[in-house]
Amino acid sequence: MDTTNTHGIATATATATATVTMATTAMTATVTATTATRYPVAPGYRLNVRSGPGTQYPIVRALALGATVAISCQTYGEWVTGPYGTTRVWDRIAPGEYVSDSYVHTGSDGLVAPRCA
C-alpha cells in the first residue's frame, strides 16, 4: 500500500514488508519440507505402501530394500505385527500413502509426528 509522508513523497513500505514476509514464509516451508526427519524401514523388507491405514487398502507401491521414509503424520488403523512390534499406528509418507509403523524404526512406541487430520 502506498502512503504519502509529510513531504508529499509516496512510499511503498507496507507493500515491500508484506512481500518480504510472504517470500520468507515460502522459503521456510520449502526448507522444512526438504529437511524432514527420515526413518529407516526394517532391513530386508520391501515394504508395501497402501492407500489407507490397513491391509485391506490397496497396495499403491512397494519401497525398495534399505528405504527410508519421511513421516508427515500418523494415524490409528489396523493392528499389524512387524519386526518392531505390534501396533495400530500407521505412518503417512505422502498423500494417500501409508505404511505400518511396525516396519519403521522410529525409536518410539508412540507417535513421532502429528496426528493426521
Short mmCIF file of N, CA and C in Angstrom, two decimals:
data_model
loop_
_atom_site.label_atom_id
_atom_site.label_comp_id
_atom_site.label_asym_id
_atom_site.label_seq_id
_atom_site.Cartn_x
_atom_site.Cartn_y
_atom_site.Cartn_z
N MET A 1 0.85 -1.16 0.00
CA MET A 1 0.00 0.00 0.00
C MET A 1 0.90 1.23 0.00
N ASP A 2 0.67 2.16 -0.95
CA ASP A 2 1.44 3.40 -0.99
C ASP A 2 0.87 4.38 0.02
N THR A 3 1.77 5.12 0.67
CA THR A 3 1.35 6.19 1.58
C THR A 3 2.14 7.43 1.24
N THR A 4 1.64 8.57 1.64
CA THR A 4 2.34 9.82 1.37
C THR A 4 2.83 10.35 2.70
N ASN A 5 4.14 10.67 2.77
CA ASN A 5 4.68 11.20 4.02
C ASN A 5 4.43 12.71 4.09
N THR A 6 4.94 13.37 5.13
CA THR A 6 4.66 14.79 5.34
C THR A 6 5.26 15.69 4.27
N HIS A 7 6.17 15.15 3.46
CA HIS A 7 6.77 15.95 2.39
C HIS A 7 6.11 15.69 1.05
N GLY A 8 5.00 14.91 1.04
CA GLY A 8 4.29 14.64 -0.21
C GLY A 8 4.95 13.57 -1.06
N ILE A 9 5.89 12.75 -0.47
CA ILE A 9 6.57 11.71 -1.24
C ILE A 9 5.88 10.38 -0.95
N ALA A 10 5.49 9.66 -2.00
CA ALA A 10 4.82 8.37 -1.84
C ALA A 10 5.84 7.32 -1.44
N THR A 11 5.45 6.44 -0.53
CA THR A 11 6.32 5.34 -0.12
C THR A 11 5.55 4.03 -0.24
N ALA A 12 6.28 2.94 -0.36
CA ALA A 12 5.66 1.62 -0.51
C ALA A 12 6.14 0.68 0.58
N THR A 13 6.35 1.18 1.77
CA THR A 13 6.88 0.37 2.86
C THR A 13 5.98 -0.81 3.19
N ALA A 14 4.69 -0.62 3.31
CA ALA A 14 3.78 -1.71 3.70
C ALA A 14 3.79 -2.81 2.64
N THR A 15 3.78 -2.46 1.36
CA THR A 15 3.79 -3.45 0.30
C THR A 15 5.10 -4.23 0.31
N ALA A 16 6.21 -3.57 0.44
CA ALA A 16 7.50 -4.23 0.46
C ALA A 16 7.61 -5.17 1.65
N THR A 17 7.13 -4.76 2.81
CA THR A 17 7.18 -5.59 4.00
C THR A 17 6.34 -6.85 3.81
N ALA A 18 5.15 -6.71 3.25
CA ALA A 18 4.28 -7.86 3.03
C ALA A 18 4.92 -8.83 2.05
N THR A 19 5.55 -8.33 0.99
CA THR A 19 6.20 -9.18 0.00
C THR A 19 7.35 -9.94 0.62
N VAL A 20 8.17 -9.29 1.41
CA VAL A 20 9.30 -9.95 2.07
C VAL A 20 8.80 -11.01 3.03
N THR A 21 7.74 -10.71 3.79
CA THR A 21 7.19 -11.68 4.73
C THR A 21 6.69 -12.92 4.01
N MET A 22 5.96 -12.75 2.90
CA MET A 22 5.46 -13.89 2.14
C MET A 22 6.61 -14.70 1.57
N ALA A 23 7.64 -14.06 1.05
CA ALA A 23 8.78 -14.77 0.48
C ALA A 23 9.50 -15.56 1.57
N THR A 24 9.66 -14.96 2.74
CA THR A 24 10.33 -15.65 3.84
C THR A 24 9.51 -16.87 4.28
N THR A 25 8.20 -16.74 4.37
CA THR A 25 7.34 -17.85 4.75
C THR A 25 7.45 -18.98 3.74
N ALA A 26 7.45 -18.66 2.45
CA ALA A 26 7.56 -19.68 1.42
C ALA A 26 8.90 -20.40 1.51
N MET A 27 9.98 -19.66 1.75
CA MET A 27 11.29 -20.28 1.87
C MET A 27 11.35 -21.17 3.09
N THR A 28 10.77 -20.76 4.21
CA THR A 28 10.76 -21.57 5.42
C THR A 28 10.01 -22.87 5.18
N ALA A 29 8.87 -22.82 4.51
CA ALA A 29 8.10 -24.02 4.22
C ALA A 29 8.90 -24.97 3.34
N THR A 30 9.61 -24.45 2.36
CA THR A 30 10.42 -25.28 1.48
C THR A 30 11.55 -25.94 2.24
N VAL A 31 12.24 -25.20 3.08
CA VAL A 31 13.35 -25.75 3.86
C VAL A 31 12.83 -26.83 4.80
N THR A 32 11.71 -26.59 5.48
CA THR A 32 11.14 -27.57 6.40
C THR A 32 10.79 -28.85 5.66
N ALA A 33 10.21 -28.75 4.49
CA ALA A 33 9.81 -29.94 3.74
C ALA A 33 11.02 -30.76 3.30
N THR A 34 12.12 -30.12 2.98
CA THR A 34 13.28 -30.84 2.48
C THR A 34 14.18 -31.35 3.59
N THR A 35 13.99 -30.90 4.84
CA THR A 35 14.84 -31.33 5.92
C THR A 35 14.10 -32.19 6.93
N ALA A 36 12.98 -32.80 6.52
CA ALA A 36 12.19 -33.63 7.42
C ALA A 36 13.01 -34.84 7.85
N THR A 37 12.79 -35.31 9.07
CA THR A 37 13.47 -36.49 9.58
C THR A 37 13.05 -37.71 8.78
N ARG A 38 14.01 -38.52 8.41
CA ARG A 38 13.73 -39.75 7.68
C ARG A 38 14.01 -40.92 8.61
N TYR A 39 13.17 -41.94 8.52
CA TYR A 39 13.28 -43.12 9.37
C TYR A 39 13.51 -44.35 8.49
N PRO A 40 14.40 -45.26 8.92
CA PRO A 40 14.67 -46.44 8.10
C PRO A 40 13.58 -47.50 8.21
N VAL A 41 13.31 -48.14 7.08
CA VAL A 41 12.43 -49.31 7.04
C VAL A 41 13.27 -50.49 7.53
N ALA A 42 12.64 -51.44 8.20
CA ALA A 42 13.35 -52.61 8.72
C ALA A 42 14.20 -53.27 7.63
N PRO A 43 15.43 -53.63 7.98
CA PRO A 43 16.32 -54.26 6.99
C PRO A 43 15.72 -55.55 6.43
N GLY A 44 15.88 -55.73 5.13
CA GLY A 44 15.42 -56.95 4.48
C GLY A 44 13.96 -56.94 4.05
N TYR A 45 13.28 -55.82 4.18
CA TYR A 45 11.87 -55.74 3.81
C TYR A 45 11.65 -54.77 2.66
N ARG A 46 10.87 -55.24 1.66
CA ARG A 46 10.33 -54.37 0.62
C ARG A 46 8.92 -54.05 1.08
N LEU A 47 8.79 -52.95 1.79
CA LEU A 47 7.55 -52.62 2.49
C LEU A 47 6.45 -52.16 1.53
N ASN A 48 5.27 -52.77 1.68
CA ASN A 48 4.10 -52.35 0.89
C ASN A 48 3.59 -51.01 1.40
N VAL A 49 3.32 -50.13 0.46
CA VAL A 49 2.71 -48.83 0.75
C VAL A 49 1.25 -48.94 0.33
N ARG A 50 0.36 -48.59 1.24
CA ARG A 50 -1.07 -48.76 0.99
C ARG A 50 -1.77 -47.41 0.92
N SER A 51 -2.96 -47.42 0.34
CA SER A 51 -3.72 -46.17 0.15
C SER A 51 -4.41 -45.71 1.43
N GLY A 52 -4.42 -46.54 2.47
CA GLY A 52 -5.02 -46.18 3.75
C GLY A 52 -4.37 -46.97 4.87
N PRO A 53 -4.80 -46.74 6.11
CA PRO A 53 -4.14 -47.33 7.28
C PRO A 53 -4.63 -48.75 7.63
N GLY A 54 -4.45 -49.69 6.71
CA GLY A 54 -4.82 -51.07 6.96
C GLY A 54 -4.48 -51.95 5.78
N THR A 55 -4.37 -53.26 6.03
CA THR A 55 -4.01 -54.18 4.95
C THR A 55 -5.15 -54.41 3.97
N GLN A 56 -6.36 -53.98 4.32
CA GLN A 56 -7.49 -54.11 3.37
C GLN A 56 -7.43 -53.04 2.28
N TYR A 57 -6.60 -52.02 2.47
CA TYR A 57 -6.45 -50.97 1.45
C TYR A 57 -5.52 -51.47 0.35
N PRO A 58 -5.74 -51.02 -0.88
CA PRO A 58 -4.89 -51.45 -1.99
C PRO A 58 -3.43 -51.03 -1.82
N ILE A 59 -2.54 -51.86 -2.33
CA ILE A 59 -1.11 -51.53 -2.37
C ILE A 59 -0.91 -50.56 -3.52
N VAL A 60 -0.26 -49.42 -3.24
CA VAL A 60 -0.02 -48.44 -4.30
C VAL A 60 1.41 -48.54 -4.85
N ARG A 61 2.31 -49.09 -4.04
CA ARG A 61 3.69 -49.33 -4.47
C ARG A 61 4.41 -50.08 -3.36
N ALA A 62 5.63 -50.49 -3.62
CA ALA A 62 6.46 -51.14 -2.60
C ALA A 62 7.77 -50.36 -2.51
N LEU A 63 8.25 -50.18 -1.28
CA LEU A 63 9.52 -49.48 -1.07
C LEU A 63 10.68 -50.44 -1.32
N ALA A 64 11.76 -49.91 -1.82
CA ALA A 64 12.96 -50.71 -2.09
C ALA A 64 13.63 -51.14 -0.78
N LEU A 65 14.43 -52.18 -0.87
CA LEU A 65 15.23 -52.60 0.29
C LEU A 65 16.11 -51.43 0.73
N GLY A 66 16.21 -51.20 2.01
CA GLY A 66 17.05 -50.12 2.54
C GLY A 66 16.42 -48.74 2.46
N ALA A 67 15.14 -48.68 2.17
CA ALA A 67 14.46 -47.39 2.03
C ALA A 67 14.35 -46.67 3.37
N THR A 68 14.24 -45.36 3.29
CA THR A 68 13.90 -44.53 4.44
C THR A 68 12.64 -43.76 4.09
N VAL A 69 11.88 -43.37 5.12
CA VAL A 69 10.64 -42.65 4.88
C VAL A 69 10.58 -41.39 5.74
N ALA A 70 9.97 -40.36 5.20
CA ALA A 70 9.66 -39.14 5.96
C ALA A 70 8.19 -39.26 6.35
N ILE A 71 7.90 -39.16 7.63
CA ILE A 71 6.54 -39.32 8.13
C ILE A 71 5.90 -37.94 8.25
N SER A 72 4.86 -37.68 7.45
CA SER A 72 4.20 -36.38 7.51
C SER A 72 3.21 -36.31 8.67
N CYS A 73 2.56 -37.44 8.96
CA CYS A 73 1.63 -37.53 10.09
C CYS A 73 1.38 -38.99 10.39
N GLN A 74 0.72 -39.26 11.51
CA GLN A 74 0.42 -40.64 11.90
C GLN A 74 -1.04 -40.76 12.30
N THR A 75 -1.60 -41.96 12.09
CA THR A 75 -2.99 -42.23 12.42
C THR A 75 -3.11 -43.65 12.95
N TYR A 76 -4.25 -43.94 13.55
CA TYR A 76 -4.50 -45.28 14.04
C TYR A 76 -5.33 -46.05 13.02
N GLY A 77 -4.99 -47.31 12.83
CA GLY A 77 -5.71 -48.16 11.90
C GLY A 77 -5.64 -49.60 12.36
N GLU A 78 -5.50 -50.49 11.41
CA GLU A 78 -5.46 -51.93 11.69
C GLU A 78 -4.20 -52.30 12.50
N TRP A 79 -4.36 -53.24 13.43
CA TRP A 79 -3.22 -53.77 14.18
C TRP A 79 -2.35 -54.60 13.24
N VAL A 80 -1.03 -54.39 13.30
CA VAL A 80 -0.08 -55.13 12.47
C VAL A 80 1.12 -55.50 13.34
N THR A 81 1.63 -56.72 13.15
CA THR A 81 2.84 -57.17 13.82
C THR A 81 3.97 -57.19 12.81
N GLY A 82 5.07 -56.55 13.16
CA GLY A 82 6.24 -56.50 12.28
C GLY A 82 7.50 -56.61 13.11
N PRO A 83 8.64 -56.36 12.52
CA PRO A 83 9.92 -56.51 13.22
C PRO A 83 10.09 -55.57 14.41
N TYR A 84 9.32 -54.48 14.45
CA TYR A 84 9.44 -53.54 15.57
C TYR A 84 8.24 -53.61 16.51
N GLY A 85 7.55 -54.78 16.52
CA GLY A 85 6.47 -54.98 17.47
C GLY A 85 5.09 -54.99 16.82
N THR A 86 4.08 -54.96 17.68
CA THR A 86 2.68 -54.93 17.23
C THR A 86 2.12 -53.56 17.54
N THR A 87 1.51 -52.94 16.54
CA THR A 87 0.98 -51.60 16.71
C THR A 87 -0.19 -51.38 15.77
N ARG A 88 -0.98 -50.39 16.10
CA ARG A 88 -2.03 -49.95 15.16
C ARG A 88 -1.72 -48.56 14.62
N VAL A 89 -0.48 -48.10 14.83
CA VAL A 89 -0.04 -46.80 14.29
C VAL A 89 0.37 -47.00 12.83
N TRP A 90 -0.13 -46.12 11.99
CA TRP A 90 0.23 -46.10 10.57
C TRP A 90 0.84 -44.73 10.25
N ASP A 91 1.89 -44.76 9.44
CA ASP A 91 2.63 -43.55 9.06
C ASP A 91 2.22 -43.11 7.67
N ARG A 92 1.81 -41.85 7.53
CA ARG A 92 1.53 -41.32 6.19
C ARG A 92 2.84 -40.77 5.66
N ILE A 93 3.28 -41.30 4.53
CA ILE A 93 4.57 -40.89 3.96
C ILE A 93 4.40 -39.98 2.74
N ALA A 94 3.17 -39.89 2.27
CA ALA A 94 2.81 -38.99 1.16
C ALA A 94 1.28 -38.98 1.10
N PRO A 95 0.68 -38.04 0.41
CA PRO A 95 -0.78 -38.06 0.31
C PRO A 95 -1.27 -39.40 -0.26
N GLY A 96 -2.15 -40.07 0.48
CA GLY A 96 -2.69 -41.35 0.03
C GLY A 96 -1.71 -42.51 0.11
N GLU A 97 -0.64 -42.37 0.92
CA GLU A 97 0.36 -43.44 1.05
C GLU A 97 0.67 -43.68 2.52
N TYR A 98 0.39 -44.91 2.98
CA TYR A 98 0.56 -45.28 4.39
C TYR A 98 1.37 -46.56 4.51
N VAL A 99 2.18 -46.63 5.58
CA VAL A 99 2.91 -47.85 5.93
C VAL A 99 2.70 -48.12 7.42
N SER A 100 2.73 -49.40 7.78
CA SER A 100 2.60 -49.73 9.19
C SER A 100 3.86 -49.32 9.93
N ASP A 101 3.66 -48.67 11.09
CA ASP A 101 4.79 -48.23 11.90
C ASP A 101 5.58 -49.41 12.47
N SER A 102 5.01 -50.62 12.43
CA SER A 102 5.71 -51.79 12.94
C SER A 102 6.89 -52.19 12.05
N TYR A 103 7.00 -51.58 10.88
CA TYR A 103 8.11 -51.84 9.97
C TYR A 103 9.06 -50.65 9.83
N VAL A 104 8.81 -49.59 10.60
CA VAL A 104 9.62 -48.37 10.51
C VAL A 104 10.31 -48.13 11.85
N HIS A 105 11.62 -47.96 11.82
CA HIS A 105 12.38 -47.77 13.06
C HIS A 105 12.36 -46.29 13.44
N THR A 106 11.39 -45.93 14.30
CA THR A 106 11.29 -44.55 14.76
C THR A 106 11.96 -44.35 16.12
N GLY A 107 12.27 -45.46 16.81
CA GLY A 107 12.86 -45.37 18.14
C GLY A 107 11.84 -45.09 19.22
N SER A 108 10.54 -45.22 18.89
CA SER A 108 9.48 -44.92 19.85
C SER A 108 8.31 -45.87 19.65
N ASP A 109 7.64 -46.21 20.75
CA ASP A 109 6.41 -46.99 20.66
C ASP A 109 5.20 -46.09 20.46
N GLY A 110 5.39 -44.78 20.61
CA GLY A 110 4.31 -43.82 20.45
C GLY A 110 4.42 -43.07 19.14
N LEU A 111 3.68 -41.99 19.05
CA LEU A 111 3.69 -41.15 17.86
C LEU A 111 4.94 -40.28 17.83
N VAL A 112 5.52 -40.12 16.67
CA VAL A 112 6.69 -39.25 16.48
C VAL A 112 6.38 -38.09 15.55
N ALA A 113 5.14 -38.05 15.07
CA ALA A 113 4.69 -36.98 14.16
C ALA A 113 3.27 -36.60 14.58
N PRO A 114 2.78 -35.48 14.07
CA PRO A 114 1.41 -35.06 14.42
C PRO A 114 0.38 -36.09 13.94
N ARG A 115 -0.77 -36.10 14.58
CA ARG A 115 -1.89 -36.94 14.14
C ARG A 115 -2.40 -36.43 12.80
N CYS A 116 -2.72 -37.34 11.90
CA CYS A 116 -3.30 -36.96 10.61
C CYS A 116 -4.70 -36.39 10.83
N ALA A 117 -5.04 -35.38 10.05
CA ALA A 117 -6.36 -34.76 10.17
C ALA A 117 -7.44 -35.60 9.55
#
